[in-house]
Coordinates of C-alpha atoms in Angstrom, one line a residue:
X1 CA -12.4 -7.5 -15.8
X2 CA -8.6 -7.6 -16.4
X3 CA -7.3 -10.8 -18.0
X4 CA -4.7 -12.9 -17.0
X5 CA -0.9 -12.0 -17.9
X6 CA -1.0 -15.6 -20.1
X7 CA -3.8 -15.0 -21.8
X8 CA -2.5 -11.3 -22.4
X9 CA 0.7 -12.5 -23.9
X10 CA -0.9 -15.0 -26.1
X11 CA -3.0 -12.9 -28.0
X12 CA 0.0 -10.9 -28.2
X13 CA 1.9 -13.5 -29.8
X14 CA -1.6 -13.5 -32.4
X15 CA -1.4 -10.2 -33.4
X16 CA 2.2 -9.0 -33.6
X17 CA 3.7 -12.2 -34.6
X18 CA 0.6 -13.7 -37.1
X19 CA 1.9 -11.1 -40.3
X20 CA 5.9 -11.5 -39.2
X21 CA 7.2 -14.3 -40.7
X22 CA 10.2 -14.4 -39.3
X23 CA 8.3 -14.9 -35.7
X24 CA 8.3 -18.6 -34.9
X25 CA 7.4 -20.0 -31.6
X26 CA 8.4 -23.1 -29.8
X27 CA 6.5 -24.6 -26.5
X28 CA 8.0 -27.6 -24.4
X29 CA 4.5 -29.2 -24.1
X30 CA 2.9 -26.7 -21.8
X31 CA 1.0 -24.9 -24.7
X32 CA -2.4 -24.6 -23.2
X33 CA -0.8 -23.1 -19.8
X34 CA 1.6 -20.7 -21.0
X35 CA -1.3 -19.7 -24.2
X36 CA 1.3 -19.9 -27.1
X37 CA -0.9 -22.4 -28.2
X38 CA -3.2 -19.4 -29.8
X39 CA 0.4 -18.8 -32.1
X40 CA -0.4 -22.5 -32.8
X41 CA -3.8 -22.2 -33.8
X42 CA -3.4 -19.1 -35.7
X43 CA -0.1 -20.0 -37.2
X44 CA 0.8 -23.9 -37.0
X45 CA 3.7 -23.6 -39.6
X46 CA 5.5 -21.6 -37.6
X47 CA 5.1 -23.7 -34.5
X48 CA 7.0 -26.2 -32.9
X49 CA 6.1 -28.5 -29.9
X50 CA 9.4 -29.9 -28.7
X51 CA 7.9 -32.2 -26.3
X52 CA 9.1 -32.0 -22.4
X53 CA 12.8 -30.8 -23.6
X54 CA 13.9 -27.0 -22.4
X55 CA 17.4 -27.5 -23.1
X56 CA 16.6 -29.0 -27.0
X57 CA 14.3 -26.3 -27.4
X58 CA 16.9 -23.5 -26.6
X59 CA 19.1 -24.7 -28.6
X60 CA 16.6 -25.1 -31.8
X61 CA 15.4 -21.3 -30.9
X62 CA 19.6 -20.5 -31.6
X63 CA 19.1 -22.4 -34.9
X64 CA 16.4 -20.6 -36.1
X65 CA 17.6 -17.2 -34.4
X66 CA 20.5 -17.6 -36.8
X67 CA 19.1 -17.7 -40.0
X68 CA 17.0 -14.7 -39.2
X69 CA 14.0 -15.9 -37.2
X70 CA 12.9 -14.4 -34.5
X71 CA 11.9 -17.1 -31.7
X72 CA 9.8 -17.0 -28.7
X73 CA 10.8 -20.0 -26.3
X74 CA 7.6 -20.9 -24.1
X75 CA 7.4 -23.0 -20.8
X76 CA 7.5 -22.4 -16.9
X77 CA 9.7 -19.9 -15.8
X78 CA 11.4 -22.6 -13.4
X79 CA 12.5 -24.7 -15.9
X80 CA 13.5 -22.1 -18.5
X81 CA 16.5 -21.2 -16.4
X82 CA 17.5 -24.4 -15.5
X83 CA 17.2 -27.1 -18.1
X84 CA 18.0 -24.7 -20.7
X85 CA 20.0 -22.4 -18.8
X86 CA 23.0 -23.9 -20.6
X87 CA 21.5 -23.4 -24.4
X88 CA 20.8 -19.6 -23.1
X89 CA 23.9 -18.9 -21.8
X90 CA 26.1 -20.3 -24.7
X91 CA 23.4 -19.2 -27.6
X92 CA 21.9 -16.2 -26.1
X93 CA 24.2 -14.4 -23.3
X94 CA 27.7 -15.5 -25.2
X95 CA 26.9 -15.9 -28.6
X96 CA 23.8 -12.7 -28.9
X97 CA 21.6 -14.7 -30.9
X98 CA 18.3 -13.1 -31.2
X99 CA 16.1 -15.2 -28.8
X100 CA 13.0 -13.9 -26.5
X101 CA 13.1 -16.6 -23.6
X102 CA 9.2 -16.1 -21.6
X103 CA 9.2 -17.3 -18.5
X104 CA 5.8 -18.5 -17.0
X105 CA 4.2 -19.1 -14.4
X106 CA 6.9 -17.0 -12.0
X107 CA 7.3 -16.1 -8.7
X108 CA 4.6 -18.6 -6.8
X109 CA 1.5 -18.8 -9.4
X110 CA 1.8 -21.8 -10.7
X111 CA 1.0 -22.4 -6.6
X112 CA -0.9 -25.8 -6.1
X113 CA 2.2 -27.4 -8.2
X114 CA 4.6 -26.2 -5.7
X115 CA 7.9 -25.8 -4.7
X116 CA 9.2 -27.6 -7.9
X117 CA 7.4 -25.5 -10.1
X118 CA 7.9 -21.6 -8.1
X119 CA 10.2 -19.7 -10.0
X120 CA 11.7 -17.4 -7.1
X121 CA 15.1 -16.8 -8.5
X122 CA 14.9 -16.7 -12.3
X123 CA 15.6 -13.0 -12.4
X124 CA 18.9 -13.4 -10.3
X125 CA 20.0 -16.1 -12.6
X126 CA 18.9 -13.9 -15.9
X127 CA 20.2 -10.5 -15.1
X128 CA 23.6 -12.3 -14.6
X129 CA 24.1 -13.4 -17.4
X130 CA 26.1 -10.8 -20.4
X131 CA 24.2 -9.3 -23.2
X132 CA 20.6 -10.3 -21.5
X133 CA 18.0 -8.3 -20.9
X134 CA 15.6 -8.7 -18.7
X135 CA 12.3 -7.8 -18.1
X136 CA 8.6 -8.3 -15.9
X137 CA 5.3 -8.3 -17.1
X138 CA 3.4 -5.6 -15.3
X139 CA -0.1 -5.4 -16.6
X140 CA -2.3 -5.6 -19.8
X141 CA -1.3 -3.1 -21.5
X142 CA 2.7 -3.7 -20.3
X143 CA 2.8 -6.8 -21.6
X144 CA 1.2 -6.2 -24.9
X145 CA 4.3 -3.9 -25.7
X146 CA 6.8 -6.1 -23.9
X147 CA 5.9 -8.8 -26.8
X148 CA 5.9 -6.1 -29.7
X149 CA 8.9 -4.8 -28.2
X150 CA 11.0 -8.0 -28.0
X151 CA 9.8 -8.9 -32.3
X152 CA 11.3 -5.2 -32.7
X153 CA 14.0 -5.4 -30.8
X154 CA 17.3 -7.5 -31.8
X155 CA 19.4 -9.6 -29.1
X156 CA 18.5 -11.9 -26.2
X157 CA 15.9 -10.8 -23.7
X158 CA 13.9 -12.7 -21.2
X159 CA 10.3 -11.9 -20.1
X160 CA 8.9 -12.8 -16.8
X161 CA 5.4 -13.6 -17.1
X162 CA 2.7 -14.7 -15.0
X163 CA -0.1 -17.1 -14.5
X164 CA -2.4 -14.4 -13.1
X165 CA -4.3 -11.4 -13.4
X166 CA -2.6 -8.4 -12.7
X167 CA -4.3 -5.3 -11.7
X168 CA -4.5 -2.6 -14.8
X169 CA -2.5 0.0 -14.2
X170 CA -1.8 1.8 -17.5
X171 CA -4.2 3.4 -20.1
X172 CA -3.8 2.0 -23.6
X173 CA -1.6 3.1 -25.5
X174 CA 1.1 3.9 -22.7
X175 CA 4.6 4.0 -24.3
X176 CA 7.4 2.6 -22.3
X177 CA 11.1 2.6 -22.6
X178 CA 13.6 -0.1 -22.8
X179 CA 15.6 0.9 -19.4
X180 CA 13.6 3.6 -18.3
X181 CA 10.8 2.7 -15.2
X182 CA 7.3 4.5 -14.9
X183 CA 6.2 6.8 -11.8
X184 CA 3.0 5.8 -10.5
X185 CA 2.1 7.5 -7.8
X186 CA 5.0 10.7 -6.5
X187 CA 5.3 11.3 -3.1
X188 CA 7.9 12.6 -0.8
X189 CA 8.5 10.5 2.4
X190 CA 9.2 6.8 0.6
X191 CA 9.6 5.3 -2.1
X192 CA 8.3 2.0 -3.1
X193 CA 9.6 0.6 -6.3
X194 CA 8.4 -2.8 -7.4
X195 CA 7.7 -5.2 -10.3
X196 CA 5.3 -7.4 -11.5
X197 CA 2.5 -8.9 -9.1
X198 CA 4.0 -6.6 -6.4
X199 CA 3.3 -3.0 -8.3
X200 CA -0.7 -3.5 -7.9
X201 CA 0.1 -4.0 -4.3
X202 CA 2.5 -1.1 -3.7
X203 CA -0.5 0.9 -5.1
X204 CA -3.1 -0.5 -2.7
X205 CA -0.4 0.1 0.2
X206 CA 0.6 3.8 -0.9
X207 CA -3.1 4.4 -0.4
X208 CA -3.5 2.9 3.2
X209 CA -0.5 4.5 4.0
X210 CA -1.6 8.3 2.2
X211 CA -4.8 7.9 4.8
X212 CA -1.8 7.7 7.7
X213 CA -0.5 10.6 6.2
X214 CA 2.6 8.6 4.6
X215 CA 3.2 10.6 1.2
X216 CA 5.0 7.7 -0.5
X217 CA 6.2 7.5 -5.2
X218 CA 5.6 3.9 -6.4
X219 CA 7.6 3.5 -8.6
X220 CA 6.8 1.0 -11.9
X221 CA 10.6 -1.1 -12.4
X222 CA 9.7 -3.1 -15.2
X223 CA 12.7 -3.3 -16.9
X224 CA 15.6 -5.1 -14.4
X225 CA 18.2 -5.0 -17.0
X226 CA 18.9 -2.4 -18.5
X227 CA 18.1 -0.8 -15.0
X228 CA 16.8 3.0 -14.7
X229 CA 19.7 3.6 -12.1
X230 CA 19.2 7.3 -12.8
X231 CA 15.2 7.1 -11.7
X232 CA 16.6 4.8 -8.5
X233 CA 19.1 7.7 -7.5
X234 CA 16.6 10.4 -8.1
X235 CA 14.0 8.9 -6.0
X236 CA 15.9 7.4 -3.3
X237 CA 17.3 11.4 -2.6
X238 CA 14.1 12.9 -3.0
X239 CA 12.6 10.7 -0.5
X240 CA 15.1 9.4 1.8
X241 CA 13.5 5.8 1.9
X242 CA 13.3 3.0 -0.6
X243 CA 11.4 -0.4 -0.2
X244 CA 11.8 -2.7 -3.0
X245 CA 8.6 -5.2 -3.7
X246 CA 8.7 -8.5 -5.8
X247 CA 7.8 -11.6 -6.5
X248 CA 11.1 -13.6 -5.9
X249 CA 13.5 -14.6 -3.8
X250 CA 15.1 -11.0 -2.0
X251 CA 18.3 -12.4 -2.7
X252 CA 20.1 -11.3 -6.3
X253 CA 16.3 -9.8 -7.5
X254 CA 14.9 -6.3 -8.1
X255 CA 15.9 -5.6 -4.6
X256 CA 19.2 -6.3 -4.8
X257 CA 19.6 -4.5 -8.2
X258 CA 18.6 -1.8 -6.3
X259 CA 20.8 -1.9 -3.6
X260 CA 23.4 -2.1 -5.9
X261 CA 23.1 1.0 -7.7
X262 CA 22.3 2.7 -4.5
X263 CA 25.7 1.6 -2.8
X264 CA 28.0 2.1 -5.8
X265 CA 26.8 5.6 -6.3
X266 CA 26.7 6.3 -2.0
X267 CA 23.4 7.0 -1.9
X268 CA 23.4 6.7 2.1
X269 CA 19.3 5.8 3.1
X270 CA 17.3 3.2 5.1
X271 CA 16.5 0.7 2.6
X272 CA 13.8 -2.6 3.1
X273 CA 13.0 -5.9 0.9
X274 CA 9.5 -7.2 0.9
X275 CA 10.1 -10.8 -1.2
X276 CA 10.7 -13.9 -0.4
X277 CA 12.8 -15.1 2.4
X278 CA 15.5 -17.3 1.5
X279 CA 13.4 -20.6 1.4
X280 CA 11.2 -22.5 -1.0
X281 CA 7.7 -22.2 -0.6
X282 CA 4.5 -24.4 0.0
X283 CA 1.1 -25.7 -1.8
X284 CA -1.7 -23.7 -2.0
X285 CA -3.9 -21.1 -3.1
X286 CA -2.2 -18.5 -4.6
X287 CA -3.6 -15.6 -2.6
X288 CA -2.5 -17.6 0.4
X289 CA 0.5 -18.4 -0.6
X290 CA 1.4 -14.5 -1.5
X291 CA 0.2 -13.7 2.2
X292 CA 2.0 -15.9 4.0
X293 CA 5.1 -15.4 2.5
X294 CA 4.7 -11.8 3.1
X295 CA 4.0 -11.0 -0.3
X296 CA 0.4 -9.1 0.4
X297 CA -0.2 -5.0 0.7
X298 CA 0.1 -5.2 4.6
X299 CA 3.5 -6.7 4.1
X300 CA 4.5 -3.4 2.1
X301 CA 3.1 -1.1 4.1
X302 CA 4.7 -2.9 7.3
X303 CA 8.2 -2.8 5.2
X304 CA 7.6 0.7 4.6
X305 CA 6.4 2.1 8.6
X306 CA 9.8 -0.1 9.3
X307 CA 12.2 1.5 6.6
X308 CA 11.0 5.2 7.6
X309 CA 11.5 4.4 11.1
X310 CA 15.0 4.0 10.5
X311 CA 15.0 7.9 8.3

């Protein structure tokens, strides 16, 4: 059985970070949710439990980030970008200092906490900001390299993690590619390309809709920022549709990266968000939550039959 994205990062943080010691870690109090607390036990020098303070704990990642350390900042998504928002943007987006924000808990999995704790907007708020980039977790094996990526790679980044268990969609041992998304699945009459949560279920739906006879890519688009505009283009000809699926608001997200490169190059086709409406969402069970905010395979391959209607 797959394991959960936080439990995948954790170990991560174990077994690239344990013989790098320049990889510290920091965790505003939520250690046993967002699993940096196995960096803890393995590593408890280079650990630091700031307490209920996202903005301090920015701003101690710069510190350490200049003097050569390489620090992962740990606690819910929601708060990340907004109590330290202002330690990012000065240390990491203006300054480049080399800090790895992870955001978890996104989108709506951290569910029976509710609306105060749903993170439905962080990647609007991230991939605005200069000099970061931006990523989401998009199963095991994803996220294992997304976390020996960011100790390899120098500059600000943030990662969008996840409470849950993502379907596995890779073999091990996958490579990936900073700025370059990952064909799943190629078909000719749409396109779906989605992140996260939402790539599992653009999977499931490419199926249902192959049994319709709806030949449709999925495309993997892990990596917001830098963007693969050249895959976007490329796919968005070749099919003539293009329904973007995530886990966040469909305002400034995936989707509207999309649109963005599709408009400033005139890419002229029918083009559909599945995401979160502009609201805030409920309490709940997660799988309930996902389905009535139209985040669940019939919402993609409704979004879809509705995008190639309009070919």
């Amino acid at each position: 059985m797959a394991k959960a994205i936080r439990e995948i990062y954790g170990e991560a943080l174990v077994k690239y970070g344990r013989d790098n010691p320049d990889v510290v870690v920091l965790d505003a109090d939520v250690s046993s949710s967002t699993r940096s607390g196995l960096f803890q036990a393995a590593c408890p020098e280079r650990f630091f439990n700031v307490g209920v303070a996202e903005a301090n704990m920015t701003g101690m990642a710069a510190g350490l980030a200049s003097v050569g350390k390489i620090p992962f900042v740990n606690t819910f998504a929601t708060f990340l970008i907004t109590n330290g928002l202002l330690a990012a943007r000065v240390f990491g987006s203006y300054s480049g200092l080399n800090i790895k924000l992870m955001g978890a808990y996104t989108g709506l999995s951290d569910a029976y906490d509710g609306p105060t704790h749903h993170a439905i907007e962080d990647i609007a708020v991230m991939r605005a900001l200069p000099n970061f980039r931006v990523y989401v977790a998009n199963d095991e094996v994803g996220t294992d390299w997304l976390v020996r990526h960011a100790i390899k790679s120098k500059g600000p980044m943030y990662i969008r993690l996840s409470r849950d268990v993502f379907p596995t969609l890779y073999e091990p041992g996958t490579k990936f590619e900073e700025g370059k998304g990952k064909i799943l699945r190629q078909g000719k009459d749409a396109a779906i390309i989605a992140c996260g949560r939402m790539l599992g279920m653009a999977v499931e739906a490419s199926k249902i809709l192959s049994s319709e006879g709806i030949d449709v890519t999925v495309v993997d688009m892990f990596t917001i920022k830098p963007l693969d505009a050249e895959l976007i283009t490329e796919t968005a000809k070749s099919t003539g549709a293009v329904v973007t699926a995530e886990e966040h608001s469909v305002i400034g997200g995936l989707g509207g990266a999309v649109a963005e490169v599709l408009a400033t190059r005139r890419v002229c086709v029918p083009l559909g968000f599945v995401g979160i409406a502009d609201c805030h969402a409920e309490c709940g069970a997660y799988s309930e939550l996902l389905a009535k905010y139209g985040l669940d395979v019939p919402a993609v391959v409704a979004k879809v039959r509705e995008t190639l209607a309009k070919k």
